[in-house]
Structures are given as C-alpha cells and as structure tokens.
Amino acid sequence: MHLLLTFALTFMLSAQQENGSEMMEKVINAIGEEGLKKLMNAMDDYDLDKLMECIERHCEMADFVDLMEKMLNALKEIPHGDKLIYKLMKGLVKHGPLAELVNELSEELMLEIINALDARAIEKIMNVGRHQVDNFVLMPFRKEIMPIIMKANDGKGLPKLMSMLTGDTNAKPTLPYHQPVPGGLHPGMSVYVQGTVPKHANRFLLDFACCQHDGADIPFHVSPQFDAENIVLNTFQAGRWGKEEKYKMPFQKGDPFEVIFILSGVGYEVIVNKKPFCTFKHRMPLQSVQNIHVDGDLELQSLAVMEGPMMGNMNLPYHQPVPDGLLPGMAIYVQGTLPKYTKSFSELFRVNFACEGDDIPLHFIPTFVWNHIGLNTFQDGKWGREDKRNMVLRKGEHFEVIFIVTEARFQVLVNRKPFCTYKHRMPPQSVRDINVDGHLELQSLTVIGGPMIGNMSMLPNNGYGTPKNLPILMGSVIYYPPMPYMGYIPRDLGANRTISVQGFIPKNTKRFEIKFMAGQDIALRINPRMKERTVVRNSFLNGRWGLEENYLPFNPFQYDQYFELSICYDKHEFQVYTNGHPFFNYAHRYVPIEHIRTLKITGDVTLSYIKY
C-alpha cells in the first residue's frame, strides 16, 4: 500500500501546476524516501485517502495547508525537518505582522520557536499563507515563544513583537479611549497596554467594564495613583466599590511602560515591564467584560486584546470560572469534536460543575465502554447514585451540549435535541467553576445569560418531546433556531449593543446570508460565498443594491467548521467580530438605526444560537 502510494504521489505531483501540489512535491522531494515512509506511517487511512483525493482533484494551496497539520509532527521527527518547516513558513507567510516577525528573527531563533511549538500551533501560523492575516495568532502560545522572542535584539524582542501585533504605534489613541470586547474575555486571552507616563502625571485608570456607559459594573479597575505612590485594584458592582487591593507604584513619571494582563481561570495575572507584578482574583465573570476604558494622565500608544482559547482547540483541562454561581435562566454551551479512535479509554471526556471545595453538583461523563452517559453529584466526599442515559454521541463527530439551569433541575440538550433532565441535589448557586477534561477537541465553552427574563415556554418542563425543528426560547437567547430564520430585534437593542450568532457550516454549503432589515430595505447583508472564498457586504435601499464591499484580511467561514459572529452597531457603523477578533466595519448607509428591526438568516447553514 505504502509503496504504491509513494509511486502515485511522485507521478501525480510531477504533473501538477504551480500551487499546493507543487509545494507538496517540494516537501516530498526534500524529505526523501525514508522521510516519506515516516510521514505515511504517521497518517491514518482517512488522512491518506484525503491526501490522495487532494492530489487527484488538483491540490489547491488551502488544501495543502490543511494537510500540513497532519504532517508537521512527522516532519519534526525527520532529520533537518525543522529547517524544512522554516522554509515552508517563509514561503507561506508573506503578509502582515507575522511576515515581519519571520523576517526579523534569525533562522536560529525561528528554529527554536518551531521546536517549542506543537503541530497545531505551527499550522495556525501557516494558515496566514491563505491570506488569513491574523495579527494575534501567536499569542495563545506566548509561554513557549516569549523567552525565545526576548533573545532578539538584546532582549528587546518582546516590545518589537507587540508593536507588530498591535499595528502602527505612531497612531496614538486619544483619551478617553474605549476598546470593545464583543463576546467578553475568556481564560487564555491577554490584554497588552503600552504607553508613557507624563512627568506631571497625577493618576490614570484602566477599567475592564461591562459596557461603555457611565455607572456600568467594572469587574477589574486598575488605578495608578502617583500622589499616593501606589496602584489600586478593585471591583465596582451594583453601584458600589469593593475592597481595595494596594501595591507599591511600579511606574516612573516620564518613563515608557508596558503592561500585560494574562487572563486565567483564577484571575488577572499582571506583568509590568516584563516582570510579574501581582494577581487580582476574579470577583465577577470574565465574560461580562465588554469594554476596556482608559483615561487619565498618560500617553497611550497601544491597547490590544490578544485572542486565546475561546473558539478553536482549547487547552485541556479547561476551567471557566463562575464567581457568582449559576442562576435559573443561565445556560452553559459546550461544543467540540470527539476523537475517531479512543483505544482503551473508558472515559472519553467529562464536564464538572464544581464548587470551591471538592463538591461537584453536576458531573457529566460519556463512557463508551459501557455505552452510556452518566450524570452524578459528588458531595461530602462521596458520589451519589449515578443517573445513566443511552449514548447519543458518536466517535469522530462534532457535538453540542447545552446545560440549561432552571429552578428545579438542569435540562440537558445534546446535538439539538432534548436529552434528559437532572434534578438539583445541590444548589446551582454554589457552582464556582466549570471544567472540562478528557479525550476531545474542545472548541467552545460559553456561559450564557443571567437571571431568566421572559419564559421558556417552548421547552417542555420534563425536557423531552420538543420537535426537532422547534426553537428553544430562553430570555434573550434562541437556541437552534430553524432555517430560514426571521426574528424581530428587541426595541431596547439600541446603539452599542451586540447581537451574537453562532452556527455550523456543512460541507455542502454554497452560500448563506445574514441580513439586518428595515421593512423591505436591507441595511446590511453579510454574504459568505464558500466557493469563491469571499464575504460580500452590501445594502439594498430604495429598490436597488449599492456598491459591494468584499475585501477582508482573512475568511473565518470554512467547511465543516463552527463560526461565531458578534455584530455591534453604533450611530456610525456596524462593527463585526468573529471568534473575538475584529472582522470588518461597515459604515451605515441607512439611517436612523432604530428603524432596523428585523434579523433574517437564510442559506445552507445550521444555527446553534442567536443572542440579542
């Protein structure tokens, strides 16, 4: 089989034109026969079939990059494989800050980075070769790369990297400055702030706030106070300040500074001028932060929110803090992919709703050996009676699980269908952490909503019997809305509010549309076209289409993948984010915005939820 495939690869690749096939040919020529054997031994039958199919049907560059993820670990085991990866990286990364970084660092330092990262991280970097110029693609791997980067330019490599990632540092933001954070903050993300303290400085502030309006809750308040020679950390909630935490002033008047806030499941880890400074434990949920506000006596050069594990393969075990506990009306949305082969593992993965101590009010664990899903509670040092349910998950497939909190029970939905209910054996308000571990690719864990507003009349009390295509209403969130979808935007959804849409793109998808409408007029149409690999934006006003906008630095819509869009609009423009990253802005062609009352979604996609 391998000998035949080797011959087929060599023959067919030689006949291909300049594209992904030629890149593959260069790889195979570079690794030689022994390297090719190692490569094929590292790939299972499914991946080998995918490779053959790619070659037979003309291997595009995008397909080549997809296959590289499976091949990179094998390449790292081949002599001089790291140098081959480096050459591939230089060939593929031709645009944006990462191209500057690759060119800025020596080959020796780049080889150190390649050897420090796993195949998934390197594949993310190579995705930039498909014009997906994601400025923040390296940040989730900062622990591995920062010590290496800091060797560059006599230890000045980190500011160089940050300035590349945050863009043009000559364009200084004006104060007060507001940085929106659609979708909230999540563990694994970072916030990087760079500036200079004026010689006359008295004090300045950084507020990680729930929204931009005056009087909003502030989960994390940072206030350097030069008159008192200390820095104050606090939380503002429900109209009052919490207990202050004070530290010795780390800044000097007249000097530049850089601060990195690394967000963990425990709190905000603060690094000042490359040195660990302190940790501020969470008093409010991270995801409640929707805006970062800077004001006072400083010259702000840059502020960047660096994406980390939220969508995509998240590091396990993963912890999501719930400082205020779970309340009726809240929901926990989990999505991921199960491994194709589980070998001898009896536990595929588990989700724990845990308290501060050892107690676990809800333990959710699929077990393939016994072909069931178990639910249980761990209290006072012992497990209760396990509630066993039939296995509904499939190896090698995507899955979605939603845990909805009600007064009496958790209602569990699996893959768009009501699955079971689990009566509370402990108060859900006691939950302080949701953690996931085991054998899966975790792509998203989101705590949605707050105390229930409205009703859940479309979800039966016993958790069973909901027709497959019937949407589930829970306050301002609609789970599994049917396609095509048409909904009315709540009247209190004014400027600076966000609508979130999450869904899945099947392999047969050709195109779909998201429309914001005012009567028959379309204020904004977002139109991903899968074959053309583009996303068209336009408006339909007074019976005619306007001028299309289609340029984007990257395209987040991929076959067989989840997507998440957050659409925020103010009086001037729509601001659209995908998976936490800025995606595009679209200036209003239709005013006033309060006339935009309808959201319509059509096409070949399935929707997971819409949150108003």
XYZ file of C-alpha atoms in Angstrom:
612
model
C 0.000 0.000 0.000
C 2.712 2.470 1.025
C 4.936 1.564 -1.960
C 2.002 2.076 -4.344
C 1.092 5.372 -2.712
C 4.700 6.554 -2.916
C 4.722 5.880 -6.672
C 1.335 7.549 -7.140
C 2.399 10.605 -5.176
C 5.598 11.032 -7.133
C 3.911 10.564 -10.502
C 0.820 12.705 -9.950
C 2.570 15.531 -8.142
C 5.015 15.910 -11.012
C 2.066 16.571 -13.323
C 0.516 19.331 -11.198
C 0.784 23.060 -11.846
C 2.284 25.706 -9.556
C 0.033 25.611 -6.475
C -0.392 23.482 -3.361
C 0.626 20.395 -5.318
C 3.962 21.941 -6.180
C 4.511 22.788 -2.512
C 3.718 19.167 -1.639
C 6.131 17.969 -4.308
C 8.885 20.114 -2.796
C 8.150 18.668 0.639
C 8.334 15.070 -0.601
C 11.500 15.719 -2.583
C 13.089 17.348 0.457
C 12.333 14.544 2.926
C 13.412 11.671 0.673
C 12.210 8.080 0.687
C 12.861 7.419 4.391
C 11.143 10.623 5.357
C 8.167 9.759 3.175
C 7.818 6.385 4.919
C 7.777 8.109 8.318
C 5.260 10.613 7.001
C 2.850 7.942 5.763
C 3.249 5.860 8.930
C 2.166 8.923 10.922
C -1.081 9.282 8.935
C -4.099 7.004 9.302
C -6.102 5.622 6.380
C -8.534 8.528 6.486
C -5.737 11.095 6.188
C -4.013 9.107 3.416
C -7.297 8.993 1.489
C -7.663 12.733 1.998
C -4.151 13.247 0.671
C -4.839 11.102 -2.399
C -8.157 12.850 -3.047
C -6.457 16.244 -2.803
C -3.827 15.224 -5.339
C -6.219 13.575 -7.782
C -8.515 16.619 -7.837
C -5.803 19.265 -8.133
C -4.326 20.308 -4.805
C -5.072 23.948 -4.012
C -2.822 25.836 -1.617
C -5.584 25.860 1.021
C -5.858 22.051 0.826
C -2.092 21.730 1.141
C -2.095 23.832 4.308
C -4.920 21.686 5.745
C -2.889 18.523 5.189
C 0.216 20.045 6.728
C -1.398 19.870 10.178
C -1.312 16.060 9.971
C 2.215 16.038 8.578
C 4.013 18.523 10.817
C 4.688 16.199 13.757
C 6.203 13.658 11.370
C 8.304 16.350 9.711
C 9.695 17.395 13.094
C 10.982 13.823 13.610
C 12.840 13.780 10.271
C 16.485 14.988 10.194
C 16.519 18.688 9.296
C 12.706 18.638 9.312
C 12.637 21.820 11.377
C 14.580 23.620 8.647
C 12.099 22.375 6.074
C 9.220 23.735 8.176
C 11.077 27.053 8.451
C 11.400 27.256 4.654
C 7.716 26.399 4.235
C 6.855 29.090 6.754
C 8.881 31.710 4.901
C 7.206 30.655 1.667
C 3.675 30.768 3.038
C 3.782 33.691 5.486
C 4.049 36.614 3.104
C 1.588 39.136 4.530
C 1.158 41.227 7.649
C 2.953 41.392 11.000
C 3.868 37.693 11.074
C 5.824 38.081 7.843
C 7.729 40.926 9.518
C 8.353 38.712 12.533
C 9.679 35.784 10.468
C 11.997 38.151 8.612
C 13.016 39.999 11.780
C 14.199 36.934 13.698
C 17.245 34.898 12.798
C 16.877 31.383 11.423
C 18.306 30.076 14.693
C 15.572 31.744 16.773
C 12.846 30.672 14.340
C 14.060 27.061 14.606
C 13.823 27.374 18.396
C 10.226 28.565 18.047
C 9.367 25.719 15.666
C 10.799 23.140 18.065
C 8.976 24.738 21.005
C 5.543 24.637 19.336
C 3.369 21.667 18.527
C 1.900 20.898 15.110
C -1.376 22.715 15.842
C 0.413 25.949 16.668
C 2.606 25.781 13.560
C -0.459 25.017 11.430
C -2.141 28.168 12.752
C 0.854 30.208 11.639
C 0.840 28.563 8.213
C -2.836 29.462 7.813
C -1.607 33.003 7.302
C -0.403 31.743 3.933
C -4.051 31.641 2.889
C -4.218 35.425 3.385
C -5.777 34.931 6.819
C -3.588 37.624 8.335
C -4.496 37.143 11.995
C -2.335 39.550 13.975
C -2.862 37.630 17.204
C -2.208 34.076 16.001
C 0.942 33.662 18.118
C -0.433 34.994 21.401
C -2.045 31.774 22.742
C 1.434 30.235 22.630
C 3.186 33.120 24.411
C 4.554 30.905 27.202
C 6.567 28.943 24.648
C 7.677 31.793 22.414
C 8.225 34.755 24.759
C 11.551 33.521 26.216
C 12.778 32.939 22.657
C 11.467 36.254 21.299
C 13.142 38.139 24.139
C 16.552 36.959 22.906
C 16.112 39.032 19.756
C 17.756 42.473 19.612
C 19.434 42.147 23.021
C 16.226 41.382 24.868
C 14.099 43.950 23.042
C 12.287 41.336 21.013
C 9.090 41.357 23.081
C 8.267 45.063 22.516
C 9.105 44.511 18.837
C 6.663 41.603 18.653
C 3.972 43.545 20.485
C 4.363 46.593 18.276
C 3.990 44.345 15.232
C 0.860 42.747 16.643
C -0.767 45.969 17.717
C -0.125 47.811 14.462
C 1.209 51.332 13.895
C 2.434 52.646 17.232
C 2.771 56.153 15.801
C -1.006 56.478 15.670
C -1.658 57.192 19.356
C -5.202 56.629 20.656
C -6.930 59.682 22.082
C -8.262 59.674 25.636
C -10.686 58.683 26.971
C -10.187 55.511 24.941
C -12.692 52.638 24.658
C -11.813 49.179 23.302
C -14.906 46.974 22.736
C -14.616 43.281 23.636
C -17.552 41.506 21.920
C -18.195 38.097 23.426
C -16.376 39.045 26.628
C -12.982 37.950 27.889
C -12.021 34.299 28.417
C -9.190 32.435 30.153
C -6.158 32.243 27.869
C -6.654 35.729 26.420
C -4.298 38.657 27.114
C -4.604 42.433 27.119
C -1.445 44.347 26.166
C -1.110 48.049 27.070
C 1.814 50.271 26.068
C 2.267 53.940 26.924
C 4.283 56.670 28.611
C 3.682 58.361 31.966
C 3.967 62.181 31.644
C 6.236 63.997 34.083
C 3.263 65.886 35.552
C 1.100 62.747 35.990
C -1.266 62.539 38.953
C -3.213 59.326 38.233
C -4.756 57.305 35.409
C -7.072 54.303 35.147
C -7.816 51.165 33.157
C -11.320 49.785 33.612
C -12.350 46.315 32.422
C -16.045 47.232 32.264
C -19.333 45.517 31.429
C -20.235 48.258 28.937
C -19.244 51.781 27.907
C -21.968 53.653 29.784
C -21.433 55.641 32.980
C -22.241 53.672 36.119
C -21.599 50.294 34.492
C -20.183 47.433 36.565
C -16.369 47.187 36.456
C -15.059 43.655 37.154
C -11.457 44.930 37.240
C -10.354 48.512 37.978
C -6.667 49.484 37.796
C -5.693 52.949 39.069
C -2.029 54.048 39.439
C -2.105 56.967 41.889
C 1.161 58.919 41.850
C 0.124 61.277 44.646
C -0.193 58.261 46.983
C 2.668 56.345 45.325
C 0.647 53.170 44.950
C -1.568 51.341 42.465
C -5.148 50.479 43.464
C -7.043 47.407 42.173
C -10.768 46.993 42.808
C -14.216 45.976 41.501
C -17.281 48.207 41.060
C -20.521 46.219 41.225
C -24.169 47.122 41.801
C -23.296 50.791 42.371
C -20.595 50.315 44.990
C -16.860 49.681 45.191
C -15.453 46.515 46.719
C -12.412 46.103 48.954
C -9.299 47.821 47.555
C -6.044 45.988 46.931
C -2.998 48.292 47.025
C 0.515 47.691 45.696
C 3.676 49.752 45.523
C 3.816 52.019 42.445
C 5.583 50.171 39.564
C 5.680 53.162 37.154
C 8.016 56.159 36.981
C 6.983 59.627 35.804
C 8.424 60.451 32.402
C 9.143 56.774 31.541
C 7.536 54.429 29.000
C 5.845 51.255 30.256
C 4.198 48.059 29.063
C 1.633 46.022 30.974
C 0.337 42.580 30.042
C -2.833 41.257 31.709
C -2.906 37.471 31.275
C -6.395 36.112 31.961
C -6.560 32.793 33.796
C -9.282 30.808 35.499
C -8.143 32.272 38.821
C -7.776 35.949 37.975
C -5.872 38.661 36.135
C -2.119 37.978 36.137
C -0.394 41.369 35.802
C 3.075 41.676 34.257
C 4.691 45.133 34.343
C 7.768 45.871 32.206
C 8.491 42.140 31.713
C 8.276 41.317 35.455
C 5.405 39.526 37.269
C 3.653 42.116 39.432
C 0.511 40.662 41.052
C -2.653 38.585 40.556
C -6.156 40.004 41.062
C -8.655 37.204 41.726
C -11.958 37.261 39.862
C -14.896 38.815 41.679
C -17.114 38.874 38.570
C -17.220 36.599 35.473
C -14.545 37.337 32.858
C -17.042 37.096 30.006
C -19.013 40.017 31.486
C -16.218 42.378 30.362
C -17.422 44.001 27.140
C -15.338 47.189 27.093
C -11.872 48.313 28.225
C -11.708 52.001 29.171
C -8.506 54.044 29.560
C -8.349 57.641 30.807
C -6.242 59.998 32.883
C -2.662 61.236 32.884
C -0.834 59.063 30.361
C 0.152 58.904 26.713
C -1.429 55.716 25.401
C 0.468 54.179 22.484
C -1.446 50.921 22.015
C -4.010 48.620 23.580
C -4.606 45.179 22.095
C -6.839 42.294 23.149
C -4.965 39.102 22.275
C -7.169 36.169 21.471
C -6.673 32.895 23.318
C -8.710 29.744 23.927
C -12.334 30.521 23.238
C -13.086 29.097 19.824
C -10.762 26.543 18.297
C -8.947 23.743 20.095
C -8.739 24.820 23.728
C -6.071 23.555 26.099
C -7.284 20.858 28.497
C -8.084 20.700 31.317
C -10.086 23.875 30.722
C -11.595 25.931 33.562
C -14.335 28.545 33.240
C -14.884 30.482 36.499
C -18.439 31.296 37.605
C -17.771 33.637 40.560
C -21.441 34.346 41.322
C -22.735 30.840 40.742
C -25.408 29.624 38.335
C -28.918 31.085 38.415
C -32.159 29.979 36.744
C -32.176 31.208 33.155
C -28.449 30.764 32.620
C -27.037 28.167 30.238
C -23.677 26.545 29.541
C -22.916 25.881 25.885
C -20.192 23.296 25.091
C -19.077 22.275 21.615
C -16.235 20.134 20.359
C -15.169 17.098 18.358
C -14.713 13.551 19.627
C -11.625 11.568 18.611
C -12.112 8.951 15.929
C -10.221 6.297 17.859
C -10.417 6.008 21.652
C -8.130 2.952 22.042
C -8.709 1.569 25.550
C -10.004 4.750 27.168
C -13.187 4.101 29.088
C -13.815 7.798 29.803
C -13.998 9.922 26.693
C -14.414 13.262 28.468
C -16.135 14.838 31.437
C -17.758 18.146 32.344
C -17.801 19.101 36.023
C -19.854 21.885 37.589
C -17.687 22.326 40.687
C -17.810 24.250 43.981
C -14.914 25.977 45.739
C -14.124 22.785 47.681
C -14.365 19.207 46.405
C -18.132 19.116 45.861
C -19.452 18.706 42.297
C -23.186 19.472 41.888
C -23.187 18.060 38.325
C -20.778 15.533 36.796
C -21.437 14.707 33.103
C -19.373 11.816 31.664
C -19.840 9.851 28.418
C -18.426 6.303 28.784
C -18.044 4.328 25.564
C -17.019 1.044 27.180
C -20.480 0.738 28.745
C -22.108 2.827 26.012
C -23.862 5.309 28.256
C -23.662 8.870 29.548
C -23.536 9.187 33.307
C -24.714 12.102 35.442
C -23.932 12.301 39.140
C -23.154 14.517 42.153
C -20.116 14.381 44.439
C -20.934 15.701 47.911
C -19.339 15.337 51.357
C -16.577 13.129 49.999
C -18.731 10.558 48.190
C -20.580 10.028 44.926
C -24.340 9.778 44.791
C -26.427 7.394 42.683
C -25.407 7.655 39.023
C -28.121 8.573 36.538
C -27.339 6.571 33.357
C -28.594 7.548 29.900
C -28.186 5.994 26.455
C -25.117 7.081 24.490
C -26.060 9.610 21.791
C -22.559 10.865 20.898
C -20.533 9.401 18.027
C -16.767 8.959 17.779
C -15.080 11.237 15.269
C -18.044 13.643 15.079
C -18.847 17.171 16.217
C -21.138 17.614 19.191
C -23.016 20.366 21.021
C -24.273 20.118 24.591
C -26.345 22.790 26.343
C -26.994 22.706 30.084
C -29.940 24.988 30.937
C -30.401 25.948 34.584
C -33.951 26.035 35.944
C -35.278 26.347 39.499
C -35.537 22.585 39.998
C -33.143 20.934 37.540
C -30.566 21.074 34.784
C -32.118 20.498 31.364
C -29.618 18.909 29.007
C -29.751 19.134 25.227
C -27.384 17.152 23.014
C -26.957 17.844 19.293
C -30.095 19.955 19.002
C -32.409 17.538 20.817
C -33.642 17.421 24.421
C -31.631 14.660 26.101
C -32.516 14.483 29.787
C -33.116 16.414 32.983
C -31.149 16.156 36.221
C -32.744 17.317 39.456
C -30.607 19.569 41.637
C -29.016 17.685 44.520
C -27.061 20.819 45.465
C -27.936 24.485 44.802
C -26.602 25.579 41.380
C -25.669 28.899 43.026
C -22.838 27.009 44.750
C -21.098 26.321 41.408
C -17.905 28.378 41.075
C -16.061 26.602 38.248
C -16.967 24.646 35.132
C -14.164 22.400 33.969
C -13.716 20.071 31.007
C -11.092 17.361 30.664
C -10.514 14.118 28.798
C -10.173 12.978 25.217
C -11.785 15.550 22.951
C -11.082 18.688 20.965
C -12.879 21.396 22.937
C -13.833 24.281 20.654
C -16.066 26.413 22.829
C -17.381 26.715 26.372
C -19.642 29.691 26.961
C -21.727 30.730 29.973
C -24.781 32.452 28.512
C -27.312 34.780 30.036
C -28.247 35.776 33.523
C -31.399 35.506 35.612
C -34.225 34.446 33.308
C -36.219 37.171 31.603
C -39.451 36.149 29.921
C -40.175 32.449 29.740
C -39.074 29.101 28.388
C -42.490 28.043 27.160
C -41.145 26.250 24.103
C -39.039 23.860 26.202
C -41.192 21.230 27.966
C -40.757 21.016 31.721
C -39.678 17.378 31.574
C -37.027 18.078 28.947
C -38.492 15.668 26.393
C -40.742 15.902 23.384
C -39.536 19.090 21.724
C -39.934 18.659 17.944
C -36.601 18.563 16.138
C -37.017 21.890 14.341
C -38.699 23.847 17.139
C -36.556 26.659 18.550
C -35.911 26.858 22.277
C -36.547 30.301 23.742
C -34.777 31.410 26.899
C -34.951 35.119 27.618
C -32.860 36.946 25.015
C -31.292 33.723 23.658
C -32.804 31.467 20.980
C -31.218 28.021 20.739
C -31.348 26.051 17.488
C -33.495 28.497 15.509
C -34.885 26.899 12.330
C -33.605 27.878 8.891
C -34.549 30.148 7.240
C -34.709 32.348 10.335
C -36.522 35.653 10.720
C -36.653 37.408 14.081
C -37.507 40.817 15.403
C -34.750 42.777 17.096
C -35.832 43.872 20.597
C -36.693 47.548 20.806
C -34.286 48.123 23.672
C -31.421 46.966 21.450
C -30.016 50.369 20.627
C -26.564 51.724 19.891
C -23.538 49.966 21.369
C -25.404 46.701 21.855
C -24.359 43.384 20.348
C -26.130 40.532 18.551
C -24.261 37.201 18.543
C -24.849 34.433 16.001
C -23.221 31.015 16.243
C -23.631 28.198 13.753
C -22.078 25.395 11.732
C -21.167 25.251 8.031
C -21.747 21.780 6.483
C -19.610 20.502 3.620
C -22.369 21.076 1.047
C -22.825 24.771 1.893
C -22.672 27.096 -1.110
C -23.581 30.415 0.469
C -25.681 31.957 3.205
C -26.831 35.438 4.188
C -27.303 37.427 7.364
C -29.484 40.492 6.839
C -30.299 43.455 9.066
C -33.524 44.905 7.654
C -35.784 47.922 7.993
C -39.013 46.987 6.257
C -38.012 45.880 2.743
C -34.715 47.744 2.901
C -31.555 45.854 3.873
C -29.226 47.977 5.997
C -26.503 45.298 5.913
C -26.233 41.958 4.137
C -23.335 39.697 5.176
C -22.981 37.113 2.407
C -20.250 34.434 2.772
C -19.722 32.697 -0.586
C -17.978 29.426 0.074
C -16.787 28.521 -3.434
C -15.444 32.000 -4.079
C -13.915 32.115 -0.574
C -15.110 35.626 -0.012
C -17.569 37.524 2.198
C -19.630 40.177 0.397
C -21.230 43.097 2.256
C -23.847 45.363 0.746
C -27.075 47.344 1.297
C -30.388 47.229 -0.600
C -32.052 50.631 -0.319
C -34.937 52.173 -2.258
C -35.174 49.170 -4.572
C -31.520 48.883 -5.619
C -28.249 47.371 -4.444
C -25.333 49.575 -3.522
C -21.631 49.104 -4.071
C -20.317 45.764 -2.807
C -17.540 45.532 -0.253
C -15.612 42.266 -0.308
C -12.029 42.880 0.831
C -11.084 41.096 4.047
C -7.692 40.170 5.513
C -8.972 36.656 6.370
C -12.055 34.478 5.961
C -13.339 32.689 9.094
C -16.029 30.720 7.247
C -14.713 27.222 6.468
C -16.445 23.962 5.564
C -17.249 21.594 8.421
C -16.420 24.297 10.991
C -18.303 26.334 13.574
C -18.411 30.112 13.291
C -19.300 32.874 15.713
C -20.188 36.434 14.723
C -20.756 39.349 17.084
C -22.401 42.332 15.386
C -22.270 45.596 17.321
C -23.598 48.827 15.872
C -23.475 52.442 16.882
C -24.709 55.608 15.197
C -21.981 55.498 12.578
C -21.246 51.889 11.615
C -21.636 48.163 12.143
C -18.629 46.626 13.923
C -18.405 42.905 13.232
C -16.208 40.469 15.156
C -15.573 36.778 14.590
C -14.431 34.488 17.389
C -13.373 37.566 19.337
C -11.281 39.102 16.527
C -12.165 42.326 14.662
C -13.552 41.202 11.290
C -14.810 44.278 9.448
C -16.558 47.628 9.927
C -19.401 48.742 7.681
C -20.470 52.395 7.624
C -24.230 52.944 7.829
C -25.897 53.614 4.513
C -29.327 53.520 6.136
C -30.283 55.843 8.983
C -31.763 56.090 11.568
C -30.574 52.810 13.105
C -33.651 52.468 15.330
C -35.608 51.542 12.182
C -33.519 48.358 11.810
C -35.981 45.926 13.380
C -35.513 42.561 11.615
C -32.749 39.940 11.532
C -33.046 37.426 8.681
C -30.709 34.469 8.073
C -31.024 32.178 5.061
C -28.878 29.562 3.330
C -27.170 26.222 3.848
C -26.089 26.520 7.495
C -27.369 25.265 10.832
C -27.685 27.741 13.693
C -26.692 26.931 17.267
C -27.975 30.084 18.941
C -28.781 33.753 18.458
C -28.287 36.068 21.408
C -29.866 39.530 21.380
